[in-house]
Amino acid sequence: MVKKLEEILDIAAGKTKKVLSVAVAQDVEVLKAVTEAVKLGIVNAILVGDKENIVDILKRESLHRDNIEIIDEKDPFKAAAEAVKLVSEGKAQFIMKGMLKTADMLKAVLNKEAGLRSSKLLSHVMIYEVPAYHKLLFLTDGGMLTYPNLEEKIGIVKNAIFVTSKLGITLPKVAPICAVEVVNTNMQSTLDAAVLTQMNRRGQIKGCIIDGPISLDVAVSKISAERKKIVSKVAGDVDILLVPNIEAGNLLGKSMTYFAGAKNAGVIVGAKCPVVLVSRTNSAMSKLYSIALGAVVS
């Protein structure tokens, strides 16, 4: 079972090399990550964007260009469409977002003519390596679905299970995070958590252990669970944190990064290929881990 993000690099390097297309690639941190992924043998890359700007960054940062193709397209919307087209035509296996907004990247991915839509729900999965926790934490969905209903939460959980399975985690423990550990009819998140738990126990959601409603402290701390007298297989050993909405996920994720010094990686799953997607402010190392993750799940 993978316990460090560094291990994902080794897994990706050991698989058949994929081709990554990058939309609007003229960004220093993106290019550092992509060129390092190429150097490690994880991917070959096709960079779509302002070629002059891309070449200038590569030269200025002394980044190599081996196994890298550049397609000149200065318009960001057309660059995103071209990056998606490369996948639909079989010239690349997955996509990475460069210097453009998430909504613009997803618009290109979800374009019916692109052929990358599937019957599955699209959701964002972030992985955090938190120094104070004993294994990787998977957070979903803090980057795409705003206020998911119960049906969408089922899809979110299934997507997260798909990602954990690719990393050798065969029966992940899922915590539908709420403010309290009891069902409260005035709090929809607790009702959803209870239904998800029951569906899991009856075999309607397979491949994981779900227990909720459960608070964050109980999910990550056995001591908190003991003090609150909560008996749960998930308590203190959670793998997947299912947040009630995008605001909770965004705040929790950024708190782990900026307050706890967590390393991270992120990808959107549910389309016919993964979309490597982390914040534009994330480091080159975070983007490298994300590329490796995308290569593993593609």
Short mmCIF file of C-alpha atoms in Angstrom, two decimals:
data_model
loop_
_atom_site.label_atom_id
_atom_site.label_comp_id
_atom_site.label_asym_id
_atom_site.label_seq_id
_atom_site.Cartn_x
_atom_site.Cartn_y
_atom_site.Cartn_z
CA MET A 1 0.00 0.00 0.00
CA VAL A 2 1.34 3.43 -0.95
CA LYS A 3 2.00 5.64 2.06
CA LYS A 4 4.11 8.41 0.51
CA LEU A 5 3.54 10.51 -2.61
CA GLU A 6 7.14 9.80 -3.61
CA GLU A 7 6.15 6.16 -4.09
CA ILE A 8 3.68 7.14 -6.82
CA LEU A 9 6.61 8.33 -8.93
CA ASP A 10 8.12 4.84 -8.79
CA ILE A 11 4.80 3.17 -9.65
CA ALA A 12 4.28 5.48 -12.63
CA ALA A 13 7.85 5.01 -13.87
CA GLY A 14 7.35 1.24 -13.76
CA LYS A 15 4.32 1.33 -16.04
CA THR A 16 4.13 1.69 -19.82
CA LYS A 17 5.08 5.26 -20.64
CA LYS A 18 2.08 7.49 -21.40
CA VAL A 19 1.81 10.65 -23.48
CA LEU A 20 0.61 13.74 -21.63
CA SER A 21 -0.94 16.74 -23.36
CA VAL A 22 -0.70 20.04 -21.50
CA ALA A 23 -3.16 22.86 -22.14
CA VAL A 24 -1.72 26.40 -21.99
CA ALA A 25 1.69 25.12 -20.94
CA GLN A 26 3.51 28.48 -20.62
CA ASP A 27 4.01 28.33 -16.85
CA VAL A 28 7.29 27.85 -15.00
CA GLU A 29 6.04 25.39 -12.36
CA VAL A 30 4.10 23.36 -14.93
CA LEU A 31 7.10 23.10 -17.23
CA LYS A 32 9.41 22.14 -14.36
CA ALA A 33 7.02 19.35 -13.41
CA VAL A 34 6.48 18.12 -16.96
CA THR A 35 10.15 18.08 -17.88
CA GLU A 36 10.99 16.21 -14.66
CA ALA A 37 8.24 13.66 -15.39
CA VAL A 38 9.75 13.16 -18.85
CA LYS A 39 13.22 12.84 -17.35
CA LEU A 40 11.98 10.18 -14.90
CA GLY A 41 10.48 8.19 -17.78
CA ILE A 42 6.89 8.63 -16.62
CA VAL A 43 5.62 10.42 -19.75
CA ASN A 44 6.41 11.92 -23.08
CA ALA A 45 4.74 15.31 -23.43
CA ILE A 46 2.96 17.49 -25.95
CA LEU A 47 2.84 21.11 -24.84
CA VAL A 48 0.06 23.24 -26.31
CA GLY A 49 0.31 26.99 -25.89
CA ASP A 50 2.35 30.06 -26.74
CA LYS A 51 5.43 28.38 -28.24
CA GLU A 52 7.66 31.43 -28.00
CA ASN A 53 6.83 31.85 -24.34
CA ILE A 54 7.24 28.12 -23.64
CA VAL A 55 10.63 27.95 -25.35
CA ASP A 56 11.76 31.07 -23.50
CA ILE A 57 10.86 29.50 -20.12
CA LEU A 58 12.57 26.22 -21.03
CA LYS A 59 15.77 28.07 -21.93
CA ARG A 60 15.66 30.45 -18.99
CA GLU A 61 15.15 27.63 -16.48
CA SER A 62 17.63 25.31 -18.27
CA LEU A 63 14.93 22.67 -18.76
CA HIS A 64 15.53 19.93 -21.31
CA ARG A 65 13.28 19.35 -24.34
CA ASP A 66 13.88 15.65 -24.99
CA ASN A 67 10.68 13.70 -25.79
CA ILE A 68 8.69 16.94 -25.75
CA GLU A 69 6.66 18.32 -28.66
CA ILE A 70 5.35 21.90 -28.73
CA ILE A 71 2.21 22.97 -30.57
CA ASP A 72 1.90 26.72 -31.01
CA GLU A 73 -1.55 28.03 -30.03
CA LYS A 74 -1.66 31.39 -28.31
CA ASP A 75 -5.41 31.45 -27.67
CA PRO A 76 -6.00 29.64 -24.32
CA PHE A 77 -9.44 28.32 -25.27
CA LYS A 78 -8.15 26.89 -28.54
CA ALA A 79 -5.11 25.50 -26.72
CA ALA A 80 -7.37 23.65 -24.28
CA ALA A 81 -9.45 22.28 -27.15
CA GLU A 82 -6.31 21.14 -28.97
CA ALA A 83 -4.95 19.40 -25.85
CA VAL A 84 -8.24 17.53 -25.50
CA LYS A 85 -8.27 16.68 -29.21
CA LEU A 86 -4.88 15.00 -28.87
CA VAL A 87 -6.43 12.55 -26.42
CA SER A 88 -9.58 11.93 -28.46
CA GLU A 89 -7.36 11.17 -31.47
CA GLY A 90 -5.23 8.74 -29.45
CA LYS A 91 -2.08 10.85 -29.62
CA ALA A 92 -2.08 11.35 -25.83
CA GLN A 93 -3.50 9.33 -22.94
CA PHE A 94 -4.28 12.08 -20.43
CA ILE A 95 -4.40 15.84 -19.99
CA MET A 96 -2.94 18.45 -17.67
CA LYS A 97 -4.26 21.92 -16.94
CA GLY A 98 -1.70 24.68 -17.32
CA MET A 99 -2.27 28.41 -16.93
CA LEU A 100 -6.02 28.58 -17.43
CA LYS A 101 -9.06 28.41 -15.20
CA THR A 102 -10.47 25.04 -14.17
CA ALA A 103 -13.86 25.90 -15.68
CA ASP A 104 -12.25 26.59 -19.07
CA MET A 105 -10.32 23.30 -18.94
CA LEU A 106 -13.45 21.34 -18.07
CA LYS A 107 -15.46 23.07 -20.77
CA ALA A 108 -13.02 21.66 -23.32
CA VAL A 109 -13.05 18.20 -21.74
CA LEU A 110 -16.86 18.07 -21.58
CA ASN A 111 -17.41 19.33 -25.12
CA LYS A 112 -19.54 16.64 -26.79
CA GLU A 113 -17.46 16.80 -29.94
CA ALA A 114 -14.31 15.97 -27.96
CA GLY A 115 -15.63 12.50 -27.15
CA LEU A 116 -14.17 12.36 -23.64
CA ARG A 117 -17.43 12.43 -21.73
CA SER A 118 -18.55 9.19 -20.13
CA SER A 119 -21.62 8.07 -18.24
CA LYS A 120 -19.76 8.53 -14.96
CA LEU A 121 -19.80 11.55 -12.71
CA LEU A 122 -16.68 13.71 -12.88
CA SER A 123 -15.13 14.55 -9.53
CA HIS A 124 -11.87 15.83 -8.11
CA VAL A 125 -9.64 13.71 -5.88
CA MET A 126 -6.77 15.26 -3.93
CA ILE A 127 -4.15 13.25 -2.06
CA TYR A 128 -2.39 14.77 0.94
CA GLU A 129 0.73 13.54 2.66
CA VAL A 130 0.36 15.12 6.09
CA PRO A 131 3.40 14.83 8.40
CA ALA A 132 1.20 14.22 11.45
CA TYR A 133 -0.81 11.38 9.85
CA HIS A 134 0.35 7.79 9.36
CA LYS A 135 -0.71 7.38 5.73
CA LEU A 136 -2.01 9.28 2.71
CA LEU A 137 -5.32 11.12 2.97
CA PHE A 138 -7.64 11.29 -0.03
CA LEU A 139 -9.91 14.35 -0.03
CA THR A 140 -12.96 14.60 -2.26
CA ASP A 141 -14.57 16.66 -3.65
CA GLY A 142 -13.02 20.02 -2.88
CA GLY A 143 -12.44 21.20 -6.41
CA MET A 144 -15.34 20.50 -8.74
CA LEU A 145 -18.82 19.65 -7.46
CA THR A 146 -20.15 22.52 -5.39
CA TYR A 147 -23.00 21.14 -3.26
CA PRO A 148 -23.36 17.45 -4.18
CA ASN A 149 -26.59 15.63 -3.45
CA LEU A 150 -26.74 12.03 -2.26
CA GLU A 151 -26.59 10.52 -5.74
CA GLU A 152 -23.56 12.65 -6.59
CA LYS A 153 -21.85 11.68 -3.33
CA ILE A 154 -22.22 8.03 -4.30
CA GLY A 155 -20.43 8.82 -7.58
CA ILE A 156 -17.76 10.79 -5.74
CA VAL A 157 -17.07 7.87 -3.41
CA LYS A 158 -16.85 5.40 -6.31
CA ASN A 159 -14.39 7.65 -8.15
CA ALA A 160 -12.22 7.93 -5.04
CA ILE A 161 -12.27 4.15 -4.59
CA PHE A 162 -11.11 3.81 -8.21
CA VAL A 163 -8.12 6.05 -7.47
CA THR A 164 -7.17 4.29 -4.22
CA SER A 165 -7.40 0.89 -5.93
CA LYS A 166 -4.80 2.00 -8.49
CA LEU A 167 -2.45 2.68 -5.58
CA GLY A 168 -2.92 -0.72 -3.97
CA ILE A 169 -5.45 0.32 -1.33
CA THR A 170 -8.02 -2.45 -1.72
CA LEU A 171 -10.54 -1.64 1.02
CA PRO A 172 -10.28 2.09 1.80
CA LYS A 173 -12.00 3.51 4.84
CA VAL A 174 -14.37 6.34 3.95
CA ALA A 175 -15.49 9.05 6.36
CA PRO A 176 -18.41 11.28 5.29
CA ILE A 177 -17.26 14.28 7.29
CA CYS A 178 -19.85 16.22 9.27
CA ALA A 179 -19.81 18.65 12.19
CA VAL A 180 -21.30 16.02 14.51
CA GLU A 181 -21.30 12.23 14.88
CA VAL A 182 -25.07 11.79 15.14
CA VAL A 183 -27.88 12.04 12.62
CA ASN A 184 -29.49 15.45 12.82
CA THR A 185 -32.54 16.02 10.63
CA ASN A 186 -31.62 19.70 10.36
CA MET A 187 -28.21 18.83 8.87
CA GLN A 188 -28.46 17.26 5.41
CA SER A 189 -24.84 16.10 5.47
CA THR A 190 -25.57 13.81 8.44
CA LEU A 191 -28.58 12.30 6.67
CA ASP A 192 -26.51 11.65 3.55
CA ALA A 193 -23.72 10.14 5.65
CA ALA A 194 -26.13 7.74 7.35
CA VAL A 195 -27.58 6.61 4.01
CA LEU A 196 -24.13 6.08 2.50
CA THR A 197 -23.16 4.00 5.53
CA GLN A 198 -26.25 1.83 5.27
CA MET A 199 -25.83 1.39 1.51
CA ASN A 200 -22.27 0.23 2.10
CA ARG A 201 -23.33 -2.26 4.78
CA ARG A 202 -25.96 -3.70 2.43
CA GLY A 203 -23.49 -4.05 -0.41
CA GLN A 204 -24.89 -1.26 -2.57
CA ILE A 205 -21.55 0.56 -2.43
CA LYS A 206 -18.74 -1.97 -2.66
CA GLY A 207 -14.98 -1.96 -2.28
CA CYS A 208 -14.75 0.19 0.84
CA ILE A 209 -15.84 0.67 4.44
CA ILE A 210 -18.04 3.71 5.06
CA ASP A 211 -18.97 4.99 8.49
CA GLY A 212 -20.74 8.22 9.21
CA PRO A 213 -21.78 10.74 10.14
CA ILE A 214 -18.35 11.26 11.63
CA SER A 215 -16.39 14.37 12.58
CA LEU A 216 -12.92 15.12 11.29
CA ASP A 217 -11.21 14.64 14.65
CA VAL A 218 -12.75 11.19 15.12
CA ALA A 219 -11.90 10.18 11.55
CA VAL A 220 -8.19 10.90 11.98
CA SER A 221 -7.67 10.30 15.71
CA LYS A 222 -8.31 7.13 17.71
CA ILE A 223 -7.84 9.15 20.90
CA SER A 224 -10.70 11.47 19.92
CA ALA A 225 -12.88 8.44 19.15
CA GLU A 226 -12.10 6.87 22.54
CA ARG A 227 -12.85 10.08 24.41
CA LYS A 228 -16.15 10.47 22.57
CA LYS A 229 -16.87 6.76 23.09
CA ILE A 230 -17.29 6.13 19.37
CA VAL A 231 -16.58 2.63 18.10
CA SER A 232 -15.81 2.61 14.38
CA LYS A 233 -13.53 0.78 11.94
CA VAL A 234 -12.92 4.13 10.27
CA ALA A 235 -12.04 6.13 13.38
CA GLY A 236 -8.39 7.12 13.50
CA ASP A 237 -7.57 5.23 10.32
CA VAL A 238 -9.51 6.96 7.54
CA ASP A 239 -8.30 6.85 3.94
CA ILE A 240 -10.94 8.91 2.12
CA LEU A 241 -12.41 12.12 3.54
CA LEU A 242 -15.74 12.79 1.82
CA VAL A 243 -16.54 16.45 2.42
CA PRO A 244 -20.13 17.80 2.36
CA ASN A 245 -19.42 20.60 -0.12
CA ILE A 246 -16.69 22.34 -2.12
CA GLU A 247 -16.16 25.03 0.51
CA ALA A 248 -15.39 22.50 3.24
CA GLY A 249 -13.07 20.63 0.89
CA ASN A 250 -11.30 23.76 -0.28
CA LEU A 251 -10.73 25.03 3.25
CA LEU A 252 -9.63 21.66 4.60
CA GLY A 253 -7.27 21.01 1.71
CA LYS A 254 -5.61 24.40 1.85
CA SER A 255 -5.35 24.17 5.64
CA MET A 256 -3.45 20.89 5.30
CA THR A 257 -1.14 22.46 2.71
CA TYR A 258 -0.46 25.83 4.32
CA PHE A 259 -0.80 25.09 8.04
CA ALA A 260 0.30 21.45 8.23
CA GLY A 261 2.92 21.51 5.47
CA ALA A 262 1.26 18.69 3.55
CA LYS A 263 2.46 17.61 0.12
CA ASN A 264 -0.33 17.02 -2.38
CA ALA A 265 -1.43 15.74 -5.75
CA GLY A 266 -4.73 16.07 -7.58
CA VAL A 267 -6.64 14.65 -10.51
CA ILE A 268 -10.16 14.72 -11.95
CA VAL A 269 -11.57 11.29 -12.71
CA GLY A 270 -14.77 10.09 -14.34
CA ALA A 271 -14.03 11.18 -17.91
CA LYS A 272 -12.49 8.80 -20.46
CA CYS A 273 -9.08 10.01 -19.31
CA PRO A 274 -7.84 11.63 -16.10
CA VAL A 275 -7.32 15.38 -15.99
CA VAL A 276 -4.29 16.44 -13.95
CA LEU A 277 -5.53 19.43 -12.02
CA VAL A 278 -4.14 21.25 -9.01
CA SER A 279 -4.19 24.92 -8.12
CA ARG A 280 -2.17 27.31 -10.27
CA THR A 281 -0.36 28.28 -7.07
CA ASN A 282 0.81 24.73 -6.35
CA SER A 283 4.51 23.91 -6.51
CA ALA A 284 6.29 22.08 -9.30
CA MET A 285 6.67 19.07 -7.01
CA SER A 286 2.92 18.95 -6.38
CA LYS A 287 2.35 19.10 -10.12
CA LEU A 288 4.92 16.32 -10.66
CA TYR A 289 3.14 14.08 -8.16
CA SER A 290 -0.12 14.88 -9.93
CA ILE A 291 1.31 13.92 -13.33
CA ALA A 292 2.50 10.63 -11.85
CA LEU A 293 -0.95 10.05 -10.34
CA GLY A 294 -2.58 10.77 -13.70
CA ALA A 295 -0.24 8.32 -15.41
CA VAL A 296 -1.09 5.60 -12.87
CA VAL A 297 -4.88 5.98 -13.14
CA SER A 298 -5.02 6.57 -16.91
#
